[in-house]
């Protein structure tokens, strides 16, 4: 490959990673771009998980061998099997050298050549590959992981020039990963409540819109639990806002713990003393059970006066749910009723018979009720 072709390959790899909207897309773009640039049949990107002492494969692209998956759930290898990431390369860096890539072949190392290749040689043979080039990825001055590109038996073996080019590609991948991490951190902050670490209202809005659309299209059960922390104003006024913040943080932990009873549920703080759980898939009864556990555990916090919980689920007789706002209104009305009755358990919309007062309050609020009840402030159009 000529200099112009290699430059074009580097640019294509960088552009592919820059266009990625998630870490997975960035990993795929990195491995795919490197495979094409080096003329390989297969490529993988792995991360060094120091705390677990292993290299974990993030993505495999190209011609996959038996048992390989594009995004493996748990394909990992003990670091001691590939010790160059912690030993050989570290010694090079400590001496002022650069983390250069190197080549392995299915025949093993040339006589007198240093390296830690026996596991890689075995892997090449097992998967029918003739050679590979391995390039360490360095991020923020530390070993982050490895870029691996292989060719099948019978194809030309990678040479020194390929290894040098792989080193360049690895540095481009490192820059792309750093950019992706910065963008994901920005997105995380935009959708996270800074006090509790839970999702925020913006995240709920986005997820609930998707959930209601899924319900309308496929009939998925969508349930919303709205909680109001009782006694926060009293705590703030008598014990101070720092204690009030601690109450909110502790309740956030309770909500997260109980939300784990519902696979995939989103626990969020909507603002002030308002929290919610959004579940897609679990039955209404499962959601009510989790909400009841929230009420029970909130009483045990020791500060505040427990919570008022309202539940609205598309599985209950609440009428058609064509918008996110209507489900919010129903859950909010159920929570309002729970607060007014000082209920120790969740109030569930639609379960009080044909003339359910919660549904009536949500759908046909009187002027009196409209003035009394707390209402969600949101961007949704009326449902």
mmCIF file with all atom_site columns, N, CA and C in Angstrom, residues 108-168:
data_model
loop_
_atom_site.group_PDB
_atom_site.id
_atom_site.type_symbol
_atom_site.label_atom_id
_atom_site.label_alt_id
_atom_site.label_comp_id
_atom_site.label_asym_id
_atom_site.label_entity_id
_atom_site.label_seq_id
_atom_site.pdbx_PDB_ins_code
_atom_site.Cartn_x
_atom_site.Cartn_y
_atom_site.Cartn_z
_atom_site.occupancy
_atom_site.B_iso_or_equiv
_atom_site.pdbx_formal_charge
_atom_site.auth_seq_id
_atom_site.auth_comp_id
_atom_site.auth_asym_id
_atom_site.auth_atom_id
_atom_site.pdbx_PDB_model_num
ATOM 1   N N  . UNK A 1 108 ? 5.226  -19.479 14.909 1.00 0.00 ? 108 UNK A N  1
ATOM 2   C CA . UNK A 1 108 ? 5.936  -19.104 16.122 1.00 0.00 ? 108 UNK A CA 1
ATOM 3   C C  . UNK A 1 108 ? 7.023  -18.095 15.820 1.00 0.00 ? 108 UNK A C  1
ATOM 4   N N  . UNK A 1 109 ? 7.758  -17.645 16.847 1.00 0.00 ? 109 UNK A N  1
ATOM 5   C CA . UNK A 1 109 ? 8.767  -16.593 16.663 1.00 0.00 ? 109 UNK A CA 1
ATOM 6   C C  . UNK A 1 109 ? 10.012 -17.116 15.962 1.00 0.00 ? 109 UNK A C  1
ATOM 7   N N  . UNK A 1 110 ? 10.671 -16.173 15.313 1.00 0.00 ? 110 UNK A N  1
ATOM 8   C CA . UNK A 1 110 ? 11.964 -16.520 14.751 1.00 0.00 ? 110 UNK A CA 1
ATOM 9   C C  . UNK A 1 110 ? 12.957 -16.746 15.883 1.00 0.00 ? 110 UNK A C  1
ATOM 10  N N  . UNK A 1 111 ? 13.969 -17.554 15.613 1.00 0.00 ? 111 UNK A N  1
ATOM 11  C CA . UNK A 1 111 ? 14.941 -17.887 16.644 1.00 0.00 ? 111 UNK A CA 1
ATOM 12  C C  . UNK A 1 111 ? 15.600 -16.632 17.195 1.00 0.00 ? 111 UNK A C  1
ATOM 13  N N  . UNK A 1 112 ? 15.659 -16.544 18.522 1.00 0.00 ? 112 UNK A N  1
ATOM 14  C CA . UNK A 1 112 ? 16.298 -15.410 19.171 1.00 0.00 ? 112 UNK A CA 1
ATOM 15  C C  . UNK A 1 112 ? 15.414 -14.202 19.329 1.00 0.00 ? 112 UNK A C  1
ATOM 16  N N  . UNK A 1 113 ? 14.161 -14.311 18.874 1.00 0.00 ? 113 UNK A N  1
ATOM 17  C CA . UNK A 1 113 ? 13.250 -13.167 18.973 1.00 0.00 ? 113 UNK A CA 1
ATOM 18  C C  . UNK A 1 113 ? 12.536 -13.167 20.315 1.00 0.00 ? 113 UNK A C  1
ATOM 19  N N  . UNK A 1 114 ? 12.545 -12.018 20.984 1.00 0.00 ? 114 UNK A N  1
ATOM 20  C CA . UNK A 1 114 ? 11.859 -11.911 22.271 1.00 0.00 ? 114 UNK A CA 1
ATOM 21  C C  . UNK A 1 114 ? 10.363 -11.726 22.053 1.00 0.00 ? 114 UNK A C  1
ATOM 22  N N  . UNK A 1 115 ? 9.592  -12.050 23.042 1.00 0.00 ? 115 UNK A N  1
ATOM 23  C CA . UNK A 1 115 ? 8.151  -11.830 22.950 1.00 0.00 ? 115 UNK A CA 1
ATOM 24  C C  . UNK A 1 115 ? 7.394  -12.744 23.877 1.00 0.00 ? 115 UNK A C  1
ATOM 25  N N  . UNK A 1 116 ? 6.073  -12.606 23.879 1.00 0.00 ? 116 UNK A N  1
ATOM 26  C CA . UNK A 1 116 ? 5.185  -13.405 24.719 1.00 0.00 ? 116 UNK A CA 1
ATOM 27  C C  . UNK A 1 116 ? 4.101  -13.957 23.799 1.00 0.00 ? 116 UNK A C  1
ATOM 28  N N  . UNK A 1 117 ? 4.504  -14.837 22.889 1.00 0.00 ? 117 UNK A N  1
ATOM 29  C CA . UNK A 1 117 ? 3.632  -15.145 21.765 1.00 0.00 ? 117 UNK A CA 1
ATOM 30  C C  . UNK A 1 117 ? 2.991  -16.526 21.806 1.00 0.00 ? 117 UNK A C  1
ATOM 31  N N  . UNK A 1 118 ? 3.331  -17.387 22.765 1.00 0.00 ? 118 UNK A N  1
ATOM 32  C CA . UNK A 1 118 ? 2.873  -18.766 22.671 1.00 0.00 ? 118 UNK A CA 1
ATOM 33  C C  . UNK A 1 118 ? 1.361  -18.888 22.636 1.00 0.00 ? 118 UNK A C  1
ATOM 34  N N  . UNK A 1 119 ? 0.646  -18.049 23.385 1.00 0.00 ? 119 UNK A N  1
ATOM 35  C CA . UNK A 1 119 ? -0.815 -18.112 23.377 1.00 0.00 ? 119 UNK A CA 1
ATOM 36  C C  . UNK A 1 119 ? -1.373 -17.593 22.061 1.00 0.00 ? 119 UNK A C  1
ATOM 37  N N  . UNK A 1 120 ? -0.757 -16.568 21.504 1.00 0.00 ? 120 UNK A N  1
ATOM 38  C CA . UNK A 1 120 ? -1.234 -16.033 20.235 1.00 0.00 ? 120 UNK A CA 1
ATOM 39  C C  . UNK A 1 120 ? -0.991 -17.032 19.109 1.00 0.00 ? 120 UNK A C  1
ATOM 40  N N  . UNK A 1 121 ? 0.138  -17.691 19.126 1.00 0.00 ? 121 UNK A N  1
ATOM 41  C CA . UNK A 1 121 ? 0.439  -18.710 18.121 1.00 0.00 ? 121 UNK A CA 1
ATOM 42  C C  . UNK A 1 121 ? -0.601 -19.822 18.177 1.00 0.00 ? 121 UNK A C  1
ATOM 43  N N  . UNK A 1 122 ? -0.930 -20.270 19.382 1.00 0.00 ? 122 UNK A N  1
ATOM 44  C CA . UNK A 1 122 ? -1.938 -21.315 19.541 1.00 0.00 ? 122 UNK A CA 1
ATOM 45  C C  . UNK A 1 122 ? -3.292 -20.848 19.024 1.00 0.00 ? 122 UNK A C  1
ATOM 46  N N  . UNK A 1 123 ? -3.635 -19.586 19.301 1.00 0.00 ? 123 UNK A N  1
ATOM 47  C CA . UNK A 1 123 ? -4.916 -19.045 18.843 1.00 0.00 ? 123 UNK A CA 1
ATOM 48  C C  . UNK A 1 123 ? -4.952 -18.947 17.323 1.00 0.00 ? 123 UNK A C  1
ATOM 49  N N  . UNK A 1 124 ? -3.845 -18.526 16.712 1.00 0.00 ? 124 UNK A N  1
ATOM 50  C CA . UNK A 1 124 ? -3.792 -18.451 15.254 1.00 0.00 ? 124 UNK A CA 1
ATOM 51  C C  . UNK A 1 124 ? -4.020 -19.825 14.637 1.00 0.00 ? 124 UNK A C  1
ATOM 52  N N  . UNK A 1 125 ? -3.341 -20.813 15.145 1.00 0.00 ? 125 UNK A N  1
ATOM 53  C CA . UNK A 1 125 ? -3.484 -22.168 14.604 1.00 0.00 ? 125 UNK A CA 1
ATOM 54  C C  . UNK A 1 125 ? -4.900 -22.691 14.798 1.00 0.00 ? 125 UNK A C  1
ATOM 55  N N  . UNK A 1 126 ? -5.445 -22.471 15.969 1.00 0.00 ? 126 UNK A N  1
ATOM 56  C CA . UNK A 1 126 ? -6.785 -22.980 16.289 1.00 0.00 ? 126 UNK A CA 1
ATOM 57  C C  . UNK A 1 126 ? -7.848 -22.379 15.375 1.00 0.00 ? 126 UNK A C  1
ATOM 58  N N  . UNK A 1 127 ? -7.650 -21.138 14.961 1.00 0.00 ? 127 UNK A N  1
ATOM 59  C CA . UNK A 1 127 ? -8.669 -20.449 14.165 1.00 0.00 ? 127 UNK A CA 1
ATOM 60  C C  . UNK A 1 127 ? -8.318 -20.362 12.688 1.00 0.00 ? 127 UNK A C  1
ATOM 61  N N  . UNK A 1 128 ? -7.298 -21.079 12.270 1.00 0.00 ? 128 UNK A N  1
ATOM 62  C CA . UNK A 1 128 ? -6.963 -21.142 10.857 1.00 0.00 ? 128 UNK A CA 1
ATOM 63  C C  . UNK A 1 128 ? -6.386 -19.873 10.289 1.00 0.00 ? 128 UNK A C  1
ATOM 64  N N  . UNK A 1 129 ? -5.711 -19.101 11.126 1.00 0.00 ? 129 UNK A N  1
ATOM 65  C CA . UNK A 1 129 ? -5.106 -17.858 10.662 1.00 0.00 ? 129 UNK A CA 1
ATOM 66  C C  . UNK A 1 129 ? -3.590 -18.011 10.604 1.00 0.00 ? 129 UNK A C  1
ATOM 67  N N  . UNK A 1 130 ? -3.006 -17.339 9.620  1.00 0.00 ? 130 UNK A N  1
ATOM 68  C CA . UNK A 1 130 ? -1.583 -17.529 9.413  1.00 0.00 ? 130 UNK A CA 1
ATOM 69  C C  . UNK A 1 130 ? -0.699 -16.543 10.146 1.00 0.00 ? 130 UNK A C  1
ATOM 70  N N  . UNK A 1 131 ? -1.192 -15.333 10.359 1.00 0.00 ? 131 UNK A N  1
ATOM 71  C CA . UNK A 1 131 ? -0.375 -14.320 11.026 1.00 0.00 ? 131 UNK A CA 1
ATOM 72  C C  . UNK A 1 131 ? -1.276 -13.223 11.582 1.00 0.00 ? 131 UNK A C  1
ATOM 73  N N  . UNK A 1 132 ? -0.708 -12.433 12.448 1.00 0.00 ? 132 UNK A N  1
ATOM 74  C CA . UNK A 1 132 ? -1.438 -11.298 13.012 1.00 0.00 ? 132 UNK A CA 1
ATOM 75  C C  . UNK A 1 132 ? -0.460 -10.194 13.349 1.00 0.00 ? 132 UNK A C  1
ATOM 76  N N  . UNK A 1 133 ? -0.991 -8.977  13.405 1.00 0.00 ? 133 UNK A N  1
ATOM 77  C CA . UNK A 1 133 ? -0.228 -7.846  13.896 1.00 0.00 ? 133 UNK A CA 1
ATOM 78  C C  . UNK A 1 133 ? -0.988 -7.300  15.094 1.00 0.00 ? 133 UNK A C  1
ATOM 79  N N  . UNK A 1 134 ? -0.269 -7.036  16.171 1.00 0.00 ? 134 UNK A N  1
ATOM 80  C CA . UNK A 1 134 ? -0.870 -6.582  17.426 1.00 0.00 ? 134 UNK A CA 1
ATOM 81  C C  . UNK A 1 134 ? -0.319 -5.198  17.756 1.00 0.00 ? 134 UNK A C  1
ATOM 82  N N  . UNK A 1 135 ? -1.222 -4.246  17.964 1.00 0.00 ? 135 UNK A N  1
ATOM 83  C CA . UNK A 1 135 ? -0.792 -2.875  18.257 1.00 0.00 ? 135 UNK A CA 1
ATOM 84  C C  . UNK A 1 135 ? -1.385 -2.438  19.586 1.00 0.00 ? 135 UNK A C  1
ATOM 85  N N  . UNK A 1 136 ? -0.556 -2.091  20.547 1.00 0.00 ? 136 UNK A N  1
ATOM 86  C CA . UNK A 1 136 ? -1.082 -1.589  21.829 1.00 0.00 ? 136 UNK A CA 1
ATOM 87  C C  . UNK A 1 136 ? -1.749 -0.235  21.655 1.00 0.00 ? 136 UNK A C  1
ATOM 88  N N  . UNK A 1 137 ? -2.822 -0.020  22.379 1.00 0.00 ? 137 UNK A N  1
ATOM 89  C CA . UNK A 1 137 ? -3.536 1.259   22.362 1.00 0.00 ? 137 UNK A CA 1
ATOM 90  C C  . UNK A 1 137 ? -3.248 1.967   23.675 1.00 0.00 ? 137 UNK A C  1
ATOM 91  N N  . UNK A 1 138 ? -2.725 3.174   23.593 1.00 0.00 ? 138 UNK A N  1
ATOM 92  C CA . UNK A 1 138 ? -2.349 3.946   24.772 1.00 0.00 ? 138 UNK A CA 1
ATOM 93  C C  . UNK A 1 138 ? -3.264 5.157   24.873 1.00 0.00 ? 138 UNK A C  1
ATOM 94  N N  . UNK A 1 139 ? -3.913 5.303   26.009 1.00 0.00 ? 139 UNK A N  1
ATOM 95  C CA . UNK A 1 139 ? -4.849 6.397   26.236 1.00 0.00 ? 139 UNK A CA 1
ATOM 96  C C  . UNK A 1 139 ? -4.450 7.111   27.519 1.00 0.00 ? 139 UNK A C  1
ATOM 97  N N  . UNK A 1 140 ? -4.296 8.429   27.431 1.00 0.00 ? 140 UNK A N  1
ATOM 98  C CA . UNK A 1 140 ? -3.908 9.233   28.596 1.00 0.00 ? 140 UNK A CA 1
ATOM 99  C C  . UNK A 1 140 ? -2.618 8.710   29.233 1.00 0.00 ? 140 UNK A C  1
ATOM 100 N N  . UNK A 1 141 ? -1.699 8.249   28.388 1.00 0.00 ? 141 UNK A N  1
ATOM 101 C CA . UNK A 1 141 ? -0.404 7.803   28.871 1.00 0.00 ? 141 UNK A CA 1
ATOM 102 C C  . UNK A 1 141 ? -0.381 6.425   29.496 1.00 0.00 ? 141 UNK A C  1
ATOM 103 N N  . UNK A 1 142 ? -1.496 5.695   29.417 1.00 0.00 ? 142 UNK A N  1
ATOM 104 C CA . UNK A 1 142 ? -1.547 4.352   30.003 1.00 0.00 ? 142 UNK A CA 1
ATOM 105 C C  . UNK A 1 142 ? -2.024 3.348   28.969 1.00 0.00 ? 142 UNK A C  1
ATOM 106 N N  . UNK A 1 143 ? -1.573 2.104   29.117 1.00 0.00 ? 143 UNK A N  1
ATOM 107 C CA . UNK A 1 143 ? -2.052 1.049   28.240 1.00 0.00 ? 143 UNK A CA 1
ATOM 108 C C  . UNK A 1 143 ? -3.559 0.889   28.431 1.00 0.00 ? 143 UNK A C  1
ATOM 109 N N  . UNK A 1 144 ? -4.309 1.000   27.340 1.00 0.00 ? 144 UNK A N  1
ATOM 110 C CA . UNK A 1 144 ? -5.777 0.888   27.381 1.00 0.00 ? 144 UNK A CA 1
ATOM 111 C C  . UNK A 1 144 ? -6.226 -0.476  26.886 1.00 0.00 ? 144 UNK A C  1
ATOM 112 N N  . UNK A 1 145 ? -5.538 -0.975  25.856 1.00 0.00 ? 145 UNK A N  1
ATOM 113 C CA . UNK A 1 145 ? -5.931 -2.257  25.276 1.00 0.00 ? 145 UNK A CA 1
ATOM 114 C C  . UNK A 1 145 ? -5.110 -2.568  24.047 1.00 0.00 ? 145 UNK A C  1
ATOM 115 N N  . UNK A 1 146 ? -5.679 -3.362  23.150 1.00 0.00 ? 146 UNK A N  1
ATOM 116 C CA . UNK A 1 146 ? -4.938 -3.803  21.971 1.00 0.00 ? 146 UNK A CA 1
ATOM 117 C C  . UNK A 1 146 ? -5.814 -3.816  20.727 1.00 0.00 ? 146 UNK A C  1
ATOM 118 N N  . UNK A 1 147 ? -5.187 -3.509  19.598 1.00 0.00 ? 147 UNK A N  1
ATOM 119 C CA . UNK A 1 147 ? -5.789 -3.650  18.278 1.00 0.00 ? 147 UNK A CA 1
ATOM 120 C C  . UNK A 1 147 ? -5.129 -4.852  17.619 1.00 0.00 ? 147 UNK A C  1
ATOM 121 N N  . UNK A 1 148 ? -5.932 -5.760  17.099 1.00 0.00 ? 148 UNK A N  1
ATOM 122 C CA . UNK A 1 148 ? -5.428 -7.041  16.574 1.00 0.00 ? 148 UNK A CA 1
ATOM 123 C C  . UNK A 1 148 ? -5.997 -7.238  15.182 1.00 0.00 ? 148 UNK A C  1
ATOM 124 N N  . UNK A 1 149 ? -5.111 -7.468  14.191 1.00 0.00 ? 149 UNK A N  1
ATOM 125 C CA . UNK A 1 149 ? -5.549 -7.723  12.815 1.00 0.00 ? 149 UNK A CA 1
ATOM 126 C C  . UNK A 1 149 ? -4.859 -8.991  12.321 1.00 0.00 ? 149 UNK A C  1
ATOM 127 N N  . UNK A 1 150 ? -5.624 -9.881  11.686 1.00 0.00 ? 150 UNK A N  1
ATOM 128 C CA . UNK A 1 150 ? -5.066 -11.167 11.251 1.00 0.00 ? 150 UNK A CA 1
ATOM 129 C C  . UNK A 1 150 ? -5.341 -11.427 9.769  1.00 0.00 ? 150 UNK A C  1
ATOM 130 N N  . UNK A 1 151 ? -4.527 -12.302 9.196  1.00 0.00 ? 151 UNK A N  1
ATOM 131 C CA . UNK A 1 151 ? -4.716 -12.790 7.830  1.00 0.00 ? 151 UNK A CA 1
ATOM 132 C C  . UNK A 1 151 ? -4.801 -14.308 7.864  1.00 0.00 ? 151 UNK A C  1
ATOM 133 N N  . UNK A 1 152 ? -5.490 -14.913 6.899  1.00 0.00 ? 152 UNK A N  1
ATOM 134 C CA . UNK A 1 152 ? -5.612 -16.373 6.890  1.00 0.00 ? 152 UNK A CA 1
ATOM 135 C C  . UNK A 1 152 ? -4.336 -17.054 6.415  1.00 0.00 ? 152 UNK A C  1
ATOM 136 N N  . UNK A 1 153 ? -4.255 -18.345 6.641  1.00 0.00 ? 153 UNK A N  1
ATOM 137 C CA . UNK A 1 153 ? -3.131 -19.142 6.136  1.00 0.00 ? 153 UNK A CA 1
ATOM 138 C C  . UNK A 1 153 ? -3.087 -19.020 4.618  1.00 0.00 ? 153 UNK A C  1
ATOM 139 N N  . UNK A 1 154 ? -1.888 -18.839 4.078  1.00 0.00 ? 154 UNK A N  1
ATOM 140 C CA . UNK A 1 154 ? -1.731 -18.719 2.634  1.00 0.00 ? 154 UNK A CA 1
ATOM 141 C C  . UNK A 1 154 ? -1.606 -17.294 2.153  1.00 0.00 ? 154 UNK A C  1
ATOM 142 N N  . UNK A 1 155 ? -2.051 -16.334 2.960  1.00 0.00 ? 155 UNK A N  1
ATOM 143 C CA . UNK A 1 155 ? -1.909 -14.923 2.602  1.00 0.00 ? 155 UNK A CA 1
ATOM 144 C C  . UNK A 1 155 ? -0.513 -14.437 3.010  1.00 0.00 ? 155 UNK A C  1
ATOM 145 N N  . UNK A 1 156 ? -0.024 -13.368 2.379  1.00 0.00 ? 156 UNK A N  1
ATOM 146 C CA . UNK A 1 156 ? 1.306  -12.830 2.751  1.00 0.00 ? 156 UNK A CA 1
ATOM 147 C C  . UNK A 1 156 ? 1.365  -12.492 4.233  1.00 0.00 ? 156 UNK A C  1
ATOM 148 N N  . UNK A 1 157 ? 2.501  -12.795 4.836  1.00 0.00 ? 157 UNK A N  1
ATOM 149 C CA . UNK A 1 157 ? 2.693  -12.511 6.253  1.00 0.00 ? 157 UNK A CA 1
ATOM 150 C C  . UNK A 1 157 ? 2.954  -11.017 6.443  1.00 0.00 ? 157 UNK A C  1
ATOM 151 N N  . UNK A 1 158 ? 2.393  -10.470 7.515  1.00 0.00 ? 158 UNK A N  1
ATOM 152 C CA . UNK A 1 158 ? 2.653  -9.067  7.821  1.00 0.00 ? 158 UNK A CA 1
ATOM 153 C C  . UNK A 1 158 ? 4.146  -8.848  7.994  1.00 0.00 ? 158 UNK A C  1
ATOM 154 N N  . UNK A 1 159 ? 4.611  -7.664  7.556  1.00 0.00 ? 159 UNK A N  1
ATOM 155 C CA . UNK A 1 159 ? 6.015  -7.312  7.710  1.00 0.00 ? 159 UNK A CA 1
ATOM 156 C C  . UNK A 1 159 ? 6.214  -6.149  8.657  1.00 0.00 ? 159 UNK A C  1
ATOM 157 N N  . UNK A 1 160 ? 7.448  -5.696  8.749  1.00 0.00 ? 160 UNK A N  1
ATOM 158 C CA . UNK A 1 160 ? 7.773  -4.598  9.656  1.00 0.00 ? 160 UNK A CA 1
ATOM 159 C C  . UNK A 1 160 ? 7.021  -3.327  9.288  1.00 0.00 ? 160 UNK A C  1
ATOM 160 N N  . UNK A 1 161 ? 6.886  -3.088  7.976  1.00 0.00 ? 161 UNK A N  1
ATOM 161 C CA . UNK A 1 161 ? 6.164  -1.890  7.542  1.00 0.00 ? 161 UNK A CA 1
ATOM 162 C C  . UNK A 1 161 ? 4.701  -1.938  7.992  1.00 0.00 ? 161 UNK A C  1
ATOM 163 N N  . UNK A 1 162 ? 4.111  -3.139  7.951  1.00 0.00 ? 162 UNK A N  1
ATOM 164 C CA . UNK A 1 162 ? 2.723  -3.289  8.416  1.00 0.00 ? 162 UNK A CA 1
ATOM 165 C C  . UNK A 1 162 ? 2.616  -3.007  9.913  1.00 0.00 ? 162 UNK A C  1
ATOM 166 N N  . UNK A 1 163 ? 3.598  -3.490  10.671 1.00 0.00 ? 163 UNK A N  1
ATOM 167 C CA . UNK A 1 163 ? 3.591  -3.260  12.108 1.00 0.00 ? 163 UNK A CA 1
ATOM 168 C C  . UNK A 1 163 ? 3.718  -1.771  12.416 1.00 0.00 ? 163 UNK A C  1
ATOM 169 N N  . UNK A 1 164 ? 4.593  -1.075  11.658 1.00 0.00 ? 164 UNK A N  1
ATOM 170 C CA . UNK A 1 164 ? 4.734  0.359   11.872 1.00 0.00 ? 164 UNK A CA 1
ATOM 171 C C  . UNK A 1 164 ? 3.429  1.088   11.555 1.00 0.00 ? 164 UNK A C  1
ATOM 172 N N  . UNK A 1 165 ? 2.775  0.650   10.480 1.00 0.00 ? 165 UNK A N  1
ATOM 173 C CA . UNK A 1 165 ? 1.503  1.271   10.107 1.00 0.00 ? 165 UNK A CA 1
ATOM 174 C C  . UNK A 1 165 ? 0.429  0.973   11.165 1.00 0.00 ? 165 UNK A C  1
ATOM 175 N N  . UNK A 1 166 ? 0.449  -0.240  11.713 1.00 0.00 ? 166 UNK A N  1
ATOM 176 C CA . UNK A 1 166 ? -0.505 -0.595  12.771 1.00 0.00 ? 166 UNK A CA 1
ATOM 177 C C  . UNK A 1 166 ? -0.322 0.295   13.993 1.00 0.00 ? 166 UNK A C  1
ATOM 178 N N  . UNK A 1 167 ? 0.930  0.667   14.284 1.00 0.00 ? 167 UNK A N  1
ATOM 179 C CA . UNK A 1 167 ? 1.199  1.577   15.400 1.00 0.00 ? 167 UNK A CA 1
ATOM 180 C C  . UNK A 1 167 ? 0.527  2.927   15.167 1.00 0.00 ? 167 UNK A C  1
ATOM 181 N N  . UNK A 1 168 ? 0.601  3.398   13.930 1.00 0.00 ? 168 UNK A N  1
ATOM 182 C CA . UNK A 1 168 ? -0.060 4.661   13.579 1.00 0.00 ? 168 UNK A CA 1
ATOM 183 C C  . UNK A 1 168 ? -1.577 4.516   13.725 1.00 0.00 ? 168 UNK A C  1
#
